[in-house]
Amino acid sequence: MPAPPVALITGSARRIGAVIARTLHAAGYDLALHCRHSRAELDALAVELEAARPGSTLLLQADLAEFDRLPELLAQTVGRFGRLDALVNNASGFQPTAVGSTTPAQWEALFASNARAPFFLAQAAAPHLQASGGSIVNLVDIYAERPLRQHTVYCMAKAALLMMTKSLALELGPHVRVNAVSPGAILWPEGDGNGAAQDAMLARTPLGRTGTPEEVAEAVRWLLQDATYSTGQVLHLDGGRLL
C-alpha cells in the first residue's frame, strides 16, 4: 500500500487552518500541524485526527518570525514521515498600521508572517516537493489587490505573497505547482464587533454572504490534488467582491 501524502500546514490550530487540516486529513493526508501559541487547540485537533487514523500527525510549535525555525520545521516533517507532498502557508499576522504611527516592529511582524516565512519555508520545502511532484498553496487575501484602510503594511505583505506565488510557480515548474487561495469575508477578525461595517461589506458582495472555512479548505484541497494543470493561479474565494 503506498504511503499517504504528507502536508505541512502553518497556523493549523484554529479557525481556517484547523478546517484545512481536517479536510486534508479526510482526503488521506498525513499532517505536520504547526502553531505558534495555540498549543492546547492544536493538541485537541491532533487527538481528533489521531482517533480517525493513528500515527497520522506531527505537532510543531514555532514562532515563524524566528528564521532558524523555518528549515527546522521541514526537517522534522521529513524526518517523521520521510516525504513532503504539500506546503500550505496559512499562518498570518493581521493588525492595523495607520500611516503616521506605524513602527518598524509592526512592519517586521507583518512581513515576517505573511511574506518572509512563506518564502523561506517554500525554499526549504522545494527539494522535497520536487522529489514527490508536490504542490504549494498560499493563503493570500483580496486586500493583496484592493487596499484596506488603516492596514497598509498588511496589504503590502499579502501583495508580496501573491507575487511570490506567481514567481515561485515559474521558478519551481515543471515539478512543483504553486497556487494561492484569496479569501474575502470568511470569518470576521476576533474582537471585531462592528456589525454596521460587516453589513456594509456584505452589501458590496454580489453573493451577499460570508464564505465558510469549509469552502476555503476545499479550495486548498482542490488546488493540491485536482488542479494538476494549474500553477501560478490565484483562486478568488470572495463571493464576487472584487468585481
PDB file of C-alpha atoms in Angstrom, residues 29-237:
ATOM      1  CA  TYR A  29      -3.002  13.232   4.003  1.00  0.00           C
ATOM      2  CA  ASP A  30      -0.731  12.728   6.958  1.00  0.00           C
ATOM      3  CA  LEU A  31      -0.184  16.124   8.534  1.00  0.00           C
ATOM      4  CA  ALA A  32       2.553  18.188  10.129  1.00  0.00           C
ATOM      5  CA  LEU A  33       0.479  20.679  12.126  1.00  0.00           C
ATOM      6  CA  HIS A  34       2.073  23.963  13.170  1.00  0.00           C
ATOM      7  CA  CYS A  35       1.055  26.578  15.710  1.00  0.00           C
ATOM      8  CA  ARG A  36       2.716  29.483  17.458  1.00  0.00           C
ATOM      9  CA  HIS A  37       0.796  29.975  20.724  1.00  0.00           C
ATOM     10  CA  SER A  38      -2.373  27.867  20.404  1.00  0.00           C
ATOM     11  CA  ARG A  39      -0.902  24.599  21.628  1.00  0.00           C
ATOM     12  CA  ALA A  40      -3.962  23.463  23.588  1.00  0.00           C
ATOM     13  CA  GLU A  41      -6.143  23.807  20.483  1.00  0.00           C
ATOM     14  CA  LEU A  42      -3.507  22.032  18.369  1.00  0.00           C
ATOM     15  CA  ASP A  43      -3.318  19.165  20.847  1.00  0.00           C
ATOM     16  CA  ALA A  44      -7.111  18.800  20.779  1.00  0.00           C
ATOM     17  CA  LEU A  45      -7.126  18.767  16.975  1.00  0.00           C
ATOM     18  CA  ALA A  46      -4.432  16.091  16.937  1.00  0.00           C
ATOM     19  CA  VAL A  47      -6.426  13.898  19.334  1.00  0.00           C
ATOM     20  CA  GLU A  48      -9.404  14.186  16.982  1.00  0.00           C
ATOM     21  CA  LEU A  49      -7.368  13.306  13.878  1.00  0.00           C
ATOM     22  CA  GLU A  50      -5.409  10.520  15.572  1.00  0.00           C
ATOM     23  CA  ALA A  51      -8.670   8.895  16.629  1.00  0.00           C
ATOM     24  CA  ALA A  52      -9.586   8.674  12.957  1.00  0.00           C
ATOM     25  CA  ARG A  53      -6.152   7.482  11.788  1.00  0.00           C
ATOM     26  CA  PRO A  54      -3.439   6.715  14.354  1.00  0.00           C
ATOM     27  CA  GLY A  55       0.075   7.922  13.626  1.00  0.00           C
ATOM     28  CA  SER A  56      -1.064  10.485  11.076  1.00  0.00           C
ATOM     29  CA  THR A  57       0.003  13.736  12.748  1.00  0.00           C
ATOM     30  CA  LEU A  58       3.125  15.554  13.872  1.00  0.00           C
ATOM     31  CA  LEU A  59       2.820  18.624  16.093  1.00  0.00           C
ATOM     32  CA  LEU A  60       5.184  21.542  15.572  1.00  0.00           C
ATOM     33  CA  GLN A  61       5.293  24.741  17.617  1.00  0.00           C
ATOM     34  CA  ALA A  62       7.372  27.691  16.456  1.00  0.00           C
ATOM     35  CA  ASP A  63       7.355  31.439  16.006  1.00  0.00           C
ATOM     36  CA  LEU A  64       7.704  31.870  12.246  1.00  0.00           C
ATOM     37  CA  ALA A  65       9.465  35.186  12.816  1.00  0.00           C
ATOM     38  CA  GLU A  66      12.433  33.186  14.131  1.00  0.00           C
ATOM     39  CA  PHE A  67      14.267  32.488  10.908  1.00  0.00           C
ATOM     40  CA  ASP A  68      16.203  29.456  12.135  1.00  0.00           C
ATOM     41  CA  ARG A  69      12.991  27.620  12.980  1.00  0.00           C
ATOM     42  CA  LEU A  70      11.800  27.551   9.363  1.00  0.00           C
ATOM     43  CA  PRO A  71      14.112  24.888   7.881  1.00  0.00           C
ATOM     44  CA  GLU A  72      13.763  23.012  11.167  1.00  0.00           C
ATOM     45  CA  LEU A  73      10.025  22.600  10.563  1.00  0.00           C
ATOM     46  CA  LEU A  74      10.733  20.974   7.215  1.00  0.00           C
ATOM     47  CA  ALA A  75      13.462  18.776   8.642  1.00  0.00           C
ATOM     48  CA  GLN A  76      11.178  17.499  11.396  1.00  0.00           C
ATOM     49  CA  THR A  77       8.368  16.818   8.942  1.00  0.00           C
ATOM     50  CA  VAL A  78      10.510  14.863   6.514  1.00  0.00           C
ATOM     51  CA  GLY A  79      12.300  13.143   9.389  1.00  0.00           C
ATOM     52  CA  ARG A  80       8.984  11.880  10.725  1.00  0.00           C
ATOM     53  CA  PHE A  81       7.172  10.961   7.519  1.00  0.00           C
ATOM     54  CA  GLY A  82      10.007  10.502   5.030  1.00  0.00           C
ATOM     55  CA  ARG A  83       8.468  12.766   2.396  1.00  0.00           C
ATOM     56  CA  LEU A  84       6.624  16.017   1.736  1.00  0.00           C
ATOM     57  CA  ASP A  85       3.867  16.444  -0.828  1.00  0.00           C
ATOM     58  CA  ALA A  86       2.253  19.744   0.127  1.00  0.00           C
ATOM     59  CA  LEU A  87       3.049  23.006   1.904  1.00  0.00           C
ATOM     60  CA  VAL A  88       0.119  25.177   2.947  1.00  0.00           C
ATOM     61  CA  ASN A  89       1.230  28.643   4.042  1.00  0.00           C
ATOM     62  CA  ASN A  90      -1.802  29.589   6.107  1.00  0.00           C
ATOM     63  CA  ALA A  91      -0.341  31.363   9.171  1.00  0.00           C
ATOM     64  CA  SER A  92      -0.862  35.110   9.038  1.00  0.00           C
ATOM     65  CA  GLY A  93      -0.440  38.142  11.225  1.00  0.00           C
ATOM     66  CA  PHE A  94      -3.093  40.864  10.990  1.00  0.00           C
ATOM     67  CA  GLN A  95      -3.092  44.245  12.691  1.00  0.00           C
ATOM     68  CA  PRO A  96      -3.837  47.858  11.718  1.00  0.00           C
ATOM     69  CA  THR A  97      -0.932  50.134  10.820  1.00  0.00           C
ATOM     70  CA  ALA A  98      -2.164  53.697  10.492  1.00  0.00           C
ATOM     71  CA  VAL A  99       0.079  55.837   8.324  1.00  0.00           C
ATOM     72  CA  GLY A 100       1.838  58.268  10.643  1.00  0.00           C
ATOM     73  CA  SER A 101       2.158  55.886  13.577  1.00  0.00           C
ATOM     74  CA  THR A 102       3.390  52.621  12.029  1.00  0.00           C
ATOM     75  CA  THR A 103       6.526  51.268  13.703  1.00  0.00           C
ATOM     76  CA  PRO A 104       9.371  49.160  12.300  1.00  0.00           C
ATOM     77  CA  ALA A 105       8.354  46.409  14.729  1.00  0.00           C
ATOM     78  CA  GLN A 106       4.868  46.274  13.172  1.00  0.00           C
ATOM     79  CA  TRP A 107       6.409  46.193   9.689  1.00  0.00           C
ATOM     80  CA  GLU A 108       8.745  43.354  10.638  1.00  0.00           C
ATOM     81  CA  ALA A 109       5.989  41.311  12.304  1.00  0.00           C
ATOM     82  CA  LEU A 110       3.580  41.581   9.386  1.00  0.00           C
ATOM     83  CA  PHE A 111       6.160  40.853   6.719  1.00  0.00           C
ATOM     84  CA  ALA A 112       7.668  38.007   8.755  1.00  0.00           C
ATOM     85  CA  SER A 113       4.421  36.052   8.992  1.00  0.00           C
ATOM     86  CA  ASN A 114       2.843  36.972   5.670  1.00  0.00           C
ATOM     87  CA  ALA A 115       5.809  37.015   3.284  1.00  0.00           C
ATOM     88  CA  ARG A 116       9.215  36.093   4.700  1.00  0.00           C
ATOM     89  CA  ALA A 117       8.251  32.851   6.438  1.00  0.00           C
ATOM     90  CA  PRO A 118       6.226  31.536   3.467  1.00  0.00           C
ATOM     91  CA  PHE A 119       9.149  32.204   1.126  1.00  0.00           C
ATOM     92  CA  PHE A 120      11.802  30.522   3.249  1.00  0.00           C
ATOM     93  CA  LEU A 121       9.502  27.611   4.069  1.00  0.00           C
ATOM     94  CA  ALA A 122       8.911  27.178   0.346  1.00  0.00           C
ATOM     95  CA  GLN A 123      12.628  27.368  -0.325  1.00  0.00           C
ATOM     96  CA  ALA A 124      13.337  24.673   2.259  1.00  0.00           C
ATOM     97  CA  ALA A 125      10.439  22.556   1.021  1.00  0.00           C
ATOM     98  CA  ALA A 126      11.290  22.805  -2.678  1.00  0.00           C
ATOM     99  CA  PRO A 127      13.711  19.851  -2.945  1.00  0.00           C
ATOM    100  CA  HIS A 128      11.275  17.555  -1.164  1.00  0.00           C
ATOM    101  CA  LEU A 129       8.338  18.754  -3.245  1.00  0.00           C
ATOM    102  CA  GLN A 130      10.352  18.300  -6.436  1.00  0.00           C
ATOM    103  CA  ALA A 131      11.053  14.719  -5.411  1.00  0.00           C
ATOM    104  CA  SER A 132       7.361  13.989  -4.796  1.00  0.00           C
ATOM    105  CA  GLY A 133       5.870  16.142  -7.561  1.00  0.00           C
ATOM    106  CA  GLY A 134       4.205  18.158  -4.847  1.00  0.00           C
ATOM    107  CA  SER A 135       2.480  21.478  -4.525  1.00  0.00           C
ATOM    108  CA  ILE A 136       2.343  24.713  -2.523  1.00  0.00           C
ATOM    109  CA  VAL A 137      -0.804  26.647  -1.674  1.00  0.00           C
ATOM    110  CA  ASN A 138      -0.536  30.113  -0.144  1.00  0.00           C
ATOM    111  CA  LEU A 139      -3.405  31.832   1.660  1.00  0.00           C
ATOM    112  CA  VAL A 140      -3.415  35.402   0.414  1.00  0.00           C
ATOM    113  CA  ASP A 141      -6.221  37.967   0.737  1.00  0.00           C
ATOM    114  CA  ILE A 142      -8.327  40.154  -1.507  1.00  0.00           C
ATOM    115  CA  TYR A 143      -6.509  43.024   0.236  1.00  0.00           C
ATOM    116  CA  ALA A 144      -3.384  41.974  -1.654  1.00  0.00           C
ATOM    117  CA  GLU A 145      -5.128  43.534  -4.659  1.00  0.00           C
ATOM    118  CA  ARG A 146      -7.504  46.047  -3.103  1.00  0.00           C
ATOM    119  CA  PRO A 147      -6.245  48.095  -0.136  1.00  0.00           C
ATOM    120  CA  LEU A 148      -7.899  48.128   3.267  1.00  0.00           C
ATOM    121  CA  ARG A 149      -7.850  51.437   5.093  1.00  0.00           C
ATOM    122  CA  GLN A 150      -5.568  51.571   8.132  1.00  0.00           C
ATOM    123  CA  HIS A 151      -3.810  48.341   7.059  1.00  0.00           C
ATOM    124  CA  THR A 152      -1.195  49.448   4.537  1.00  0.00           C
ATOM    125  CA  VAL A 153       1.608  47.176   5.743  1.00  0.00           C
ATOM    126  CA  TYR A 154      -0.630  44.104   5.920  1.00  0.00           C
ATOM    127  CA  CYS A 155      -1.830  44.760   2.378  1.00  0.00           C
ATOM    128  CA  MET A 156       1.752  45.176   1.190  1.00  0.00           C
ATOM    129  CA  ALA A 157       2.826  41.926   2.817  1.00  0.00           C
ATOM    130  CA  LYS A 158      -0.050  39.975   1.287  1.00  0.00           C
ATOM    131  CA  ALA A 159       0.731  41.533  -2.100  1.00  0.00           C
ATOM    132  CA  ALA A 160       4.269  40.211  -1.707  1.00  0.00           C
ATOM    133  CA  LEU A 161       2.862  36.742  -1.007  1.00  0.00           C
ATOM    134  CA  LEU A 162       0.671  36.932  -4.094  1.00  0.00           C
ATOM    135  CA  MET A 163       3.651  37.823  -6.292  1.00  0.00           C
ATOM    136  CA  MET A 164       5.703  35.112  -4.582  1.00  0.00           C
ATOM    137  CA  THR A 165       3.037  32.617  -5.692  1.00  0.00           C
ATOM    138  CA  LYS A 166       3.437  33.623  -9.324  1.00  0.00           C
ATOM    139  CA  SER A 167       7.216  33.858  -9.215  1.00  0.00           C
ATOM    140  CA  LEU A 168       7.725  30.503  -7.484  1.00  0.00           C
ATOM    141  CA  ALA A 169       5.370  28.872  -9.970  1.00  0.00           C
ATOM    142  CA  LEU A 170       7.787  29.998 -12.676  1.00  0.00           C
ATOM    143  CA  GLU A 171      10.899  29.059 -10.708  1.00  0.00           C
ATOM    144  CA  LEU A 172       9.775  25.644  -9.439  1.00  0.00           C
ATOM    145  CA  GLY A 173       7.965  24.307 -12.504  1.00  0.00           C
ATOM    146  CA  PRO A 174       7.539  21.804 -14.009  1.00  0.00           C
ATOM    147  CA  HIS A 175       7.781  19.531 -10.976  1.00  0.00           C
ATOM    148  CA  VAL A 176       6.194  21.757  -8.280  1.00  0.00           C
ATOM    149  CA  ARG A 177       2.922  23.636  -8.689  1.00  0.00           C
ATOM    150  CA  VAL A 178       2.395  26.849  -6.686  1.00  0.00           C
ATOM    151  CA  ASN A 179      -1.052  28.430  -6.339  1.00  0.00           C
ATOM    152  CA  ALA A 180      -2.962  30.639  -3.926  1.00  0.00           C
ATOM    153  CA  VAL A 181      -6.422  30.999  -2.427  1.00  0.00           C
ATOM    154  CA  SER A 182      -7.554  34.581  -1.879  1.00  0.00           C
ATOM    155  CA  PRO A 183     -10.482  34.677   0.569  1.00  0.00           C
ATOM    156  CA  GLY A 184     -12.834  37.565   1.075  1.00  0.00           C
ATOM    157  CA  ALA A 185     -15.075  37.731   4.145  1.00  0.00           C
ATOM    158  CA  ILE A 186     -14.930  34.263   5.709  1.00  0.00           C
ATOM    159  CA  LEU A 187     -14.524  34.663   9.472  1.00  0.00           C
ATOM    160  CA  TRP A 188     -14.592  38.140  10.977  1.00  0.00           C
ATOM    161  CA  PRO A 189     -11.420  39.072  12.881  1.00  0.00           C
ATOM    162  CA  GLU A 190     -11.673  38.149  16.540  1.00  0.00           C
ATOM    163  CA  GLY A 191     -12.923  41.070  18.576  1.00  0.00           C
ATOM    164  CA  ASP A 192     -14.468  42.767  15.533  1.00  0.00           C
ATOM    165  CA  GLY A 193     -17.946  43.681  16.712  1.00  0.00           C
ATOM    166  CA  ASN A 194     -18.618  46.382  14.125  1.00  0.00           C
ATOM    167  CA  GLY A 195     -21.844  44.992  12.740  1.00  0.00           C
ATOM    168  CA  ALA A 196     -22.549  48.042  10.581  1.00  0.00           C
ATOM    169  CA  ALA A 197     -19.197  47.716   8.815  1.00  0.00           C
ATOM    170  CA  GLN A 198     -19.775  43.993   8.319  1.00  0.00           C
ATOM    171  CA  ASP A 199     -23.198  44.614   6.839  1.00  0.00           C
ATOM    172  CA  ALA A 200     -21.767  47.251   4.507  1.00  0.00           C
ATOM    173  CA  MET A 201     -19.088  44.818   3.338  1.00  0.00           C
ATOM    174  CA  LEU A 202     -21.668  42.132   2.589  1.00  0.00           C
ATOM    175  CA  ALA A 203     -23.760  44.686   0.727  1.00  0.00           C
ATOM    176  CA  ARG A 204     -20.793  45.127  -1.636  1.00  0.00           C
ATOM    177  CA  THR A 205     -20.526  41.347  -2.135  1.00  0.00           C
ATOM    178  CA  PRO A 206     -22.610  40.024  -5.045  1.00  0.00           C
ATOM    179  CA  LEU A 207     -23.349  36.719  -3.291  1.00  0.00           C
ATOM    180  CA  GLY A 208     -24.490  38.658  -0.220  1.00  0.00           C
ATOM    181  CA  ARG A 209     -22.976  36.408   2.450  1.00  0.00           C
ATOM    182  CA  THR A 210     -19.750  35.415   4.117  1.00  0.00           C
ATOM    183  CA  GLY A 211     -17.936  32.372   2.851  1.00  0.00           C
ATOM    184  CA  THR A 212     -17.239  29.386   5.072  1.00  0.00           C
ATOM    185  CA  PRO A 213     -13.946  27.918   6.262  1.00  0.00           C
ATOM    186  CA  GLU A 214     -15.034  24.665   4.631  1.00  0.00           C
ATOM    187  CA  GLU A 215     -15.215  26.415   1.248  1.00  0.00           C
ATOM    188  CA  VAL A 216     -11.680  27.722   1.703  1.00  0.00           C
ATOM    189  CA  ALA A 217     -10.417  24.321   2.802  1.00  0.00           C
ATOM    190  CA  GLU A 218     -11.998  22.594  -0.183  1.00  0.00           C
ATOM    191  CA  ALA A 219     -10.347  25.125  -2.498  1.00  0.00           C
ATOM    192  CA  VAL A 220      -6.984  24.303  -0.923  1.00  0.00           C
ATOM    193  CA  ARG A 221      -7.611  20.575  -1.318  1.00  0.00           C
ATOM    194  CA  TRP A 222      -8.654  21.038  -4.957  1.00  0.00           C
ATOM    195  CA  LEU A 223      -5.522  23.020  -5.790  1.00  0.00           C
ATOM    196  CA  LEU A 224      -3.348  20.390  -4.136  1.00  0.00           C
ATOM    197  CA  GLN A 225      -4.995  17.258  -5.517  1.00  0.00           C
ATOM    198  CA  ASP A 226      -7.075  18.002  -8.582  1.00  0.00           C
ATOM    199  CA  ALA A 227      -5.806  21.177 -10.281  1.00  0.00           C
ATOM    200  CA  THR A 228      -3.000  19.332 -11.985  1.00  0.00           C
ATOM    201  CA  TYR A 229      -2.641  21.814 -14.878  1.00  0.00           C
ATOM    202  CA  SER A 230      -2.843  24.965 -12.745  1.00  0.00           C
ATOM    203  CA  THR A 231       0.151  26.839 -11.405  1.00  0.00           C
ATOM    204  CA  GLY A 232       0.719  30.493 -10.605  1.00  0.00           C
ATOM    205  CA  GLN A 233      -3.019  30.947 -10.168  1.00  0.00           C
ATOM    206  CA  VAL A 234      -4.899  32.921  -7.520  1.00  0.00           C
ATOM    207  CA  LEU A 235      -8.321  31.453  -6.775  1.00  0.00           C
ATOM    208  CA  HIS A 236     -10.546  34.269  -5.506  1.00  0.00           C
ATOM    209  CA  LEU A 237     -12.993  32.981  -2.924  1.00  0.00           C
TER     210      LEU A 237
END
